Coordinates of N, CA and C in Angstrom, one line a residue:
M134 N 131.9 61.7 133.8 CA 131.8 60.0 134.4 C 132.7 60.0 135.4
S135 N 134.3 60.7 135.4 CA 135.3 60.5 135.7 C 135.0 61.4 137.2
Y136 N 133.8 62.8 137.3 CA 133.6 62.7 138.6 C 132.6 62.4 140.0
W137 N 132.0 61.6 138.7 CA 130.9 60.8 140.2 C 131.6 59.1 140.4
R138 N 133.0 59.0 139.8 CA 133.9 58.0 140.7 C 134.6 58.7 141.8
N139 N 134.6 59.9 142.2 CA 135.4 60.2 142.8 C 134.5 60.9 143.9
V140 N 133.0 60.9 143.9 CA 132.4 61.4 145.3 C 131.6 59.7 145.6
N141 N 131.4 60.5 147.3 CA 131.6 59.3 148.1 C 130.5 59.9 149.2
P142 N 129.2 59.1 149.0 CA 128.2 59.7 150.0 C 129.0 59.0 151.6
A143 N 129.7 58.3 152.0 CA 129.7 57.2 153.0 C 130.3 58.2 153.7
G144 N 131.6 59.3 153.2 CA 132.1 60.6 153.8 C 131.3 61.3 154.1
A145 N 130.5 61.9 153.1 CA 128.9 63.3 153.5 C 128.3 62.9 154.5
I146 N 128.1 61.3 154.3 CA 127.6 60.8 156.3 C 128.3 61.0 157.2
A147 N 129.5 60.5 157.2 CA 130.1 60.9 158.2 C 130.7 62.6 158.7
D148 N 131.1 63.0 158.0 CA 131.2 64.6 158.1 C 129.7 65.0 158.6
L149 N 128.1 64.2 158.2 CA 127.4 65.1 158.8 C 127.3 65.1 160.4
A150 N 127.7 63.1 160.6 CA 127.4 62.7 162.0 C 128.5 63.4 162.8
T151 N 130.0 63.9 162.3 CA 130.6 64.9 163.2 C 130.6 65.9 163.7
V152 N 129.6 66.3 162.8 CA 128.7 68.0 162.4 C 128.0 67.8 163.7
F153 N 127.1 66.7 163.9 CA 125.4 66.8 164.1 C 126.3 66.2 166.3
R154 N 127.2 65.8 166.4 CA 127.8 65.9 167.4 C 128.3 66.5 168.5
Q155 N 128.8 67.6 167.7 CA 129.8 68.7 168.3 C 129.1 70.0 168.4
A156 N 127.2 69.8 167.7 CA 126.6 70.8 168.2 C 126.4 70.9 169.4
G157 N 126.3 70.6 170.2 CA 125.9 70.2 171.2 C 124.5 69.8 172.1
R158 N 124.2 70.7 173.1 CA 122.5 70.2 173.3 C 121.9 70.5 172.5
N159 N 122.0 71.9 171.7 CA 121.0 72.9 170.7 C 120.9 71.2 169.5
R160 N 121.5 70.7 169.2 CA 121.4 69.7 167.9 C 120.5 69.4 167.6
W161 N 119.9 69.3 168.1 CA 117.8 68.4 167.6 C 117.2 69.9 167.2
R162 N 117.6 70.9 167.7 CA 116.3 72.1 168.0 C 117.1 72.5 166.2
I163 N 118.5 72.8 166.3 CA 118.7 73.4 164.9 C 118.6 72.5 163.7
G164 N 118.4 71.1 164.1 CA 118.2 70.6 162.8 C 116.8 70.0 162.6
L165 N 115.7 70.2 163.6 CA 114.1 70.5 163.2 C 113.8 71.4 163.0
L166 N 114.7 72.9 162.8 CA 114.8 74.0 162.3 C 115.2 73.9 161.4
S167 N 116.3 73.2 160.7 CA 116.8 73.6 159.3 C 115.9 72.9 158.3
G168 N 115.5 71.5 158.8 CA 114.4 71.3 157.9 C 113.1 71.4 158.0
A169 N 113.2 72.3 159.2 CA 111.4 73.2 158.8 C 111.6 73.9 158.2
I170 N 112.8 74.4 157.5 CA 113.0 75.9 156.9 C 112.9 75.2 155.3
T171 N 114.2 74.1 155.4 CA 114.1 73.8 153.7 C 112.8 73.3 153.4
L172 N 111.9 72.5 154.5 CA 110.3 71.9 153.9 C 109.9 72.8 153.3
G173 N 109.3 74.3 154.4 CA 108.9 75.2 154.1 C 109.0 76.0 152.4
L174 N 110.3 76.2 152.0 CA 111.1 76.5 150.9 C 111.0 75.9 149.7
F175 N 110.6 74.4 149.8 CA 110.5 73.5 148.8 C 109.0 73.2 148.4
S176 N 108.1 73.3 149.7 CA 107.1 73.6 149.6 C 106.4 74.4 149.1
T177 N 106.9 76.1 149.1 CA 105.8 77.0 148.4 C 106.9 77.0 147.4
M178 N 107.5 76.4 146.8 CA 108.1 76.1 145.5 C 106.9 75.6 144.1
A179 N 106.9 74.7 145.2 CA 106.1 73.6 144.7 C 104.8 73.9 144.2
A180 N 104.3 74.9 145.6 CA 103.0 75.1 145.7 C 102.6 76.1 144.3
E181 N 103.5 77.2 144.0 CA 103.4 78.0 143.0 C 103.3 77.2 141.7
T182 N 101.9 78.0 141.1 CA 101.5 77.9 139.7 C 101.1 79.8 138.9
W183 N 101.5 79.2 137.8 CA 100.8 80.4 137.1 C 99.7 80.3 136.1
T184 N 99.1 80.7 136.1 CA 98.0 80.8 135.6 C 97.4 82.1 134.5
A185 N 97.9 82.9 134.4 CA 98.1 84.3 133.5 C 98.6 83.6 132.1
P186 N 98.0 83.9 131.4 CA 98.6 83.9 130.2 C 99.3 84.6 129.1
R187 N 100.6 84.5 128.8 CA 101.8 84.8 128.3 C 101.0 85.7 127.8
A188 N 101.8 87.3 127.9 CA 101.5 88.3 126.4 C 102.1 87.8 125.5
L189 N 101.1 88.6 124.2 CA 101.6 88.3 122.9 C 102.4 89.0 122.4
P190 N 103.6 89.0 121.9 CA 104.3 90.1 121.2 C 103.3 91.1 120.4
E191 N 103.7 92.2 120.7 CA 103.2 93.3 119.9 C 104.0 92.9 118.2
I192 N 103.5 93.8 117.4 CA 103.6 93.3 116.1 C 103.5 94.7 115.4
T193 N 104.8 94.9 114.5 CA 105.0 96.9 114.1 C 105.7 96.2 112.7
Y194 N 104.5 96.6 111.9 CA 104.8 97.1 110.8 C 105.3 97.8 109.9
I195 N 106.9 98.0 109.1 CA 107.4 99.1 108.8 C 107.3 98.8 107.3
T196 N 106.6 100.3 107.2 CA 106.2 100.1 105.7 C 107.7 101.6 105.1
V197 N 108.0 101.0 104.1 CA 108.8 101.8 103.4 C 108.2 102.3 101.7
W198 N 107.3 101.5 101.6 CA 107.0 101.9 100.1 C 105.4 102.3 100.5
P199 N 105.2 103.3 99.8 CA 104.0 104.5 99.8 C 102.5 103.8 99.5
S200 N 101.8 103.2 100.0 CA 100.6 102.2 99.7 C 99.6 102.4 98.1
H201 N 100.0 103.4 97.8 CA 99.7 104.3 96.2 C 100.2 104.3 94.9
R202 N 101.2 103.1 95.6 CA 102.3 102.7 94.1 C 101.8 102.3 92.5
T203 N 101.8 102.9 92.0 CA 101.5 101.9 90.5 C 102.5 100.8 90.2
D204 N 101.8 100.1 89.5 CA 102.6 99.3 88.7 C 103.8 100.1 88.2
E205 N 103.8 100.5 87.0 CA 104.9 101.4 86.7 C 106.0 101.9 87.7
E206 N 105.7 102.6 88.6 CA 106.3 102.9 89.9 C 107.1 101.6 90.2
I207 N 106.3 100.8 90.6 CA 107.4 99.4 90.9 C 107.9 98.7 90.4
I208 N 107.9 98.4 88.7 CA 108.5 98.3 87.7 C 110.1 99.3 87.9
A209 N 110.3 100.2 87.9 CA 110.9 101.1 87.6 C 111.6 100.9 88.9
S210 N 111.3 100.8 90.0 CA 111.8 100.9 91.4 C 112.9 99.1 91.2
N211 N 112.1 98.1 90.5 CA 112.6 97.2 90.4 C 113.9 96.9 89.5
I212 N 113.6 97.8 88.2 CA 114.9 98.2 87.6 C 116.2 98.8 88.0
A213 N 115.6 99.6 89.1 CA 116.9 100.5 89.4 C 117.6 100.1 90.2
N214 N 116.8 99.0 91.0 CA 117.4 98.2 92.0 C 118.4 96.9 91.6
Q215 N 118.0 96.6 90.3 CA 118.6 95.7 89.6 C 119.6 96.2 89.0
K216 N 119.7 97.2 88.4 CA 120.9 97.9 88.0 C 122.3 98.7 89.2
R217 N 121.5 98.0 90.4 CA 122.0 98.4 91.9 C 123.0 97.5 91.6
K218 N 122.2 96.5 91.7 CA 122.8 95.0 92.3 C 123.7 94.2 91.2
E219 N 123.9 94.9 89.8 CA 124.2 94.4 89.2 C 125.9 95.7 89.0
A220 N 125.8 96.5 89.6 CA 127.0 97.0 89.8 C 128.0 97.4 90.7
L221 N 126.8 96.4 91.6 CA 127.6 96.2 93.3 C 128.2 95.0 92.6
A222 N 127.4 94.1 92.1 CA 128.3 92.7 91.8 C 130.0 93.1 90.9
A223 N 129.7 93.4 89.9 CA 131.2 94.0 89.0 C 131.7 95.1 89.2
E224 N 131.9 95.4 90.1 CA 132.7 96.3 91.4 C 133.7 95.2 92.1
Q225 N 132.3 94.1 92.9 CA 133.1 92.5 93.3 C 133.8 91.9 93.0
A226 N 133.5 91.8 91.8 CA 134.2 90.8 90.6 C 135.3 91.9 90.1
K227 N 135.6 93.5 90.0 CA 136.5 93.8 89.8 C 138.4 93.4 90.8
R228 N 136.8 93.3 92.1 CA 137.9 94.0 93.8 C 138.5 92.1 93.8
D229 N 137.8 90.8 93.3 CA 138.1 90.1 93.3 C 139.5 89.5 92.4
E230 N 139.1 90.0 91.5 CA 140.5 89.7 90.3 C 142.1 90.5 90.5
E231 N 141.6 91.8 91.3 CA 143.0 92.5 91.9 C 143.2 91.4 92.7
V232 N 142.1 91.1 93.7 CA 143.2 89.8 94.5 C 143.9 89.3 94.2
R233 N 142.9 88.4 93.3 CA 143.7 87.4 92.6 C 145.2 87.4 91.8
N234 N 145.4 89.0 91.2 CA 146.7 89.0 90.3 C 147.6 89.4 92.0
V235 N 146.8 89.7 93.0 CA 148.2 90.4 93.7 C 149.1 88.5 94.3
Y236 N 147.8 87.5 94.6 CA 148.1 86.3 95.1 C 149.1 85.7 93.7
K237 N 148.6 86.0 92.5 CA 149.4 85.6 91.4 C 150.7 86.2 91.0
T238 N 150.6 87.1 91.9 CA 151.9 87.6 91.8 C 153.1 87.7 93.0
I239 N 152.7 87.0 94.3 CA 152.9 86.8 95.7 C 153.6 85.2 95.0
G240 N 152.8 84.9 94.4 CA 152.9 83.4 94.2 C 154.1 83.2 92.9
R241 N 154.2 84.2 91.9 CA 155.4 83.9 91.1 C 157.1 84.4 91.9
A242 N 156.9 85.5 92.9 CA 157.9 85.3 93.4 C 158.1 84.6 94.4
S243 N 157.0 83.6 95.0 CA 157.5 82.7 95.5 C 158.4 81.2 94.4
G244 N 158.3 82.0 93.6 CA 158.2 80.3 92.7 C 157.4 79.0 92.3
M245 N 156.1 79.5 92.7 CA 155.3 78.8 92.3 C 154.8 79.0 90.6
D246 N 154.1 77.4 90.6 CA 153.9 77.6 88.7 C 152.0 78.2 88.7
V247 N 151.8 79.7 88.8 CA 150.5 79.6 89.2 C 149.5 79.7 88.1
D248 N 150.3 79.5 87.0 CA 149.5 79.1 85.8 C 148.9 77.7 85.8
R249 N 149.7 76.8 86.3 CA 149.6 75.3 86.7 C 148.7 74.9 87.3
I250 N 148.8 76.0 88.4 CA 147.1 75.8 89.7 C 146.3 76.3 89.3
E251 N 146.3 77.1 88.5 CA 145.1 78.0 88.3 C 144.0 77.0 87.1
R252 N 145.4 76.5 86.5 CA 144.7 75.4 85.3 C 144.0 74.1 86.1
E253 N 144.6 74.0 87.1 CA 144.1 72.8 88.0 C 142.9 73.1 88.5
A254 N 142.8 74.1 89.6 CA 141.6 74.9 90.3 C 140.1 75.3 89.2
K255 N 140.6 75.6 87.7 CA 139.5 75.1 86.7 C 139.3 73.8 86.3
A256 N 139.6 73.7 86.5 CA 139.6 72.1 85.9 C 138.7 71.2 87.2
K257 N 139.0 71.2 87.9 CA 138.2 70.6 89.3 C 137.5 71.3 89.3
A258 N 137.1 73.3 89.6 CA 135.7 73.5 89.6 C 134.9 72.7 88.2
A259 N 135.4 72.7 87.1 CA 134.7 72.3 85.7 C 133.7 71.2 86.0
A260 N 134.7 70.2 86.7 CA 134.2 69.3 87.3 C 133.5 68.9 88.2
E261 N 133.2 69.4 89.0 CA 132.4 69.4 90.4 C 131.1 69.8 89.3
E262 N 131.6 70.8 88.5 CA 129.9 71.5 88.2 C 129.4 70.9 87.6
A263 N 130.4 70.0 86.1 CA 129.9 68.9 85.6 C 129.0 67.5 86.7
A264 N 129.2 68.1 87.2 CA 128.9 66.5 88.2 C 127.5 67.1 89.3
R265 N 127.8 68.0 89.2 CA 126.8 68.9 89.9 C 125.1 69.0 89.0
K266 N 125.6 69.0 87.4 CA 124.2 68.9 86.8 C 124.3 67.3 86.6
A267 N 124.8 66.9 86.6 CA 124.5 65.2 85.8 C 123.9 64.9 87.2
E268 N 123.9 65.2 88.9 CA 123.5 64.9 89.9 C 121.8 65.7 89.3
I269 N 121.7 66.7 89.2 CA 120.5 67.1 89.3 C 119.8 66.5 87.8
A270 N 120.2 66.2 86.9 CA 119.9 65.3 85.4 C 119.1 64.5 86.1
R271 N 120.1 63.3 87.0 CA 119.6 62.1 87.7 C 118.4 62.5 88.5
Q272 N 118.2 63.2 89.2 CA 117.7 63.1 90.1 C 115.9 63.6 89.1
I273 N 115.8 64.6 88.2 CA 114.8 65.2 87.5 C 114.4 63.2 86.7
E274 N 115.4 62.9 86.3 CA 115.0 61.5 85.7 C 114.3 60.5 86.3
Q275 N 114.3 60.5 88.4 CA 114.2 59.5 89.1 C 112.7 60.5 89.2
Q276 N 112.7 61.4 89.4 CA 111.4 62.1 89.5 C 110.3 61.9 87.7
R277 N 110.9 62.2 87.2 CA 109.8 61.8 86.0 C 109.6 60.1 85.9
Q278 N 110.0 59.9 86.3 CA 110.0 58.3 86.1 C 108.9 57.6 87.2
A279 N 109.0 58.6 88.9 CA 108.2 58.3 90.0 C 107.1 58.5 89.5
A280 N 106.6 59.7 88.4 CA 105.7 60.6 88.2 C 105.0 59.3 87.5
A281 N 105.8 58.7 86.5 CA 105.4 57.5 85.5 C 104.6 56.8 85.9
V282 N 105.4 56.0 87.4 CA 104.8 54.6 88.0 C 103.6 55.4 88.5
A283 N 103.8 56.5 89.2 CA 102.3 56.9 89.7 C 101.2 57.2 88.9
G284 N 101.3 57.4 87.9 CA 100.4 58.0 87.6 C 99.5 56.7 86.2
N285 N 100.8 55.8 86.3 CA 100.0 54.6 85.3 C 99.0 53.5 86.7

């Protein structure tokens, strides 16, 4: 909004009048030519239309499994994938524990009571989990009541 407070169209009109007076005897020709060019450009742009339908996207299906796999092969693949995910999760948990131990060591070296901080964090997490479970139980109860009312 502050930009528009500084805009004064009267100044722009005064500048146009000054330039128009200084243009000499060709000012009407230049003004008409400028207006005709502007009018021609804008009328050309306004007359343009698009009638061709847009090209639909090309879909490429990527298949990574052979189409003739048996159920046993699918189950074996799923089991192998689950074991791989569990191994990665265990490795990540191990790294997270190492990081926690490093932070505990730094905290103890700084004079912080890291055991108290950890107890408070665990208590807060347990309280949040209990609140989340209570909210879920409340929502389930509301849905049951709503279903009972709708069923009557």
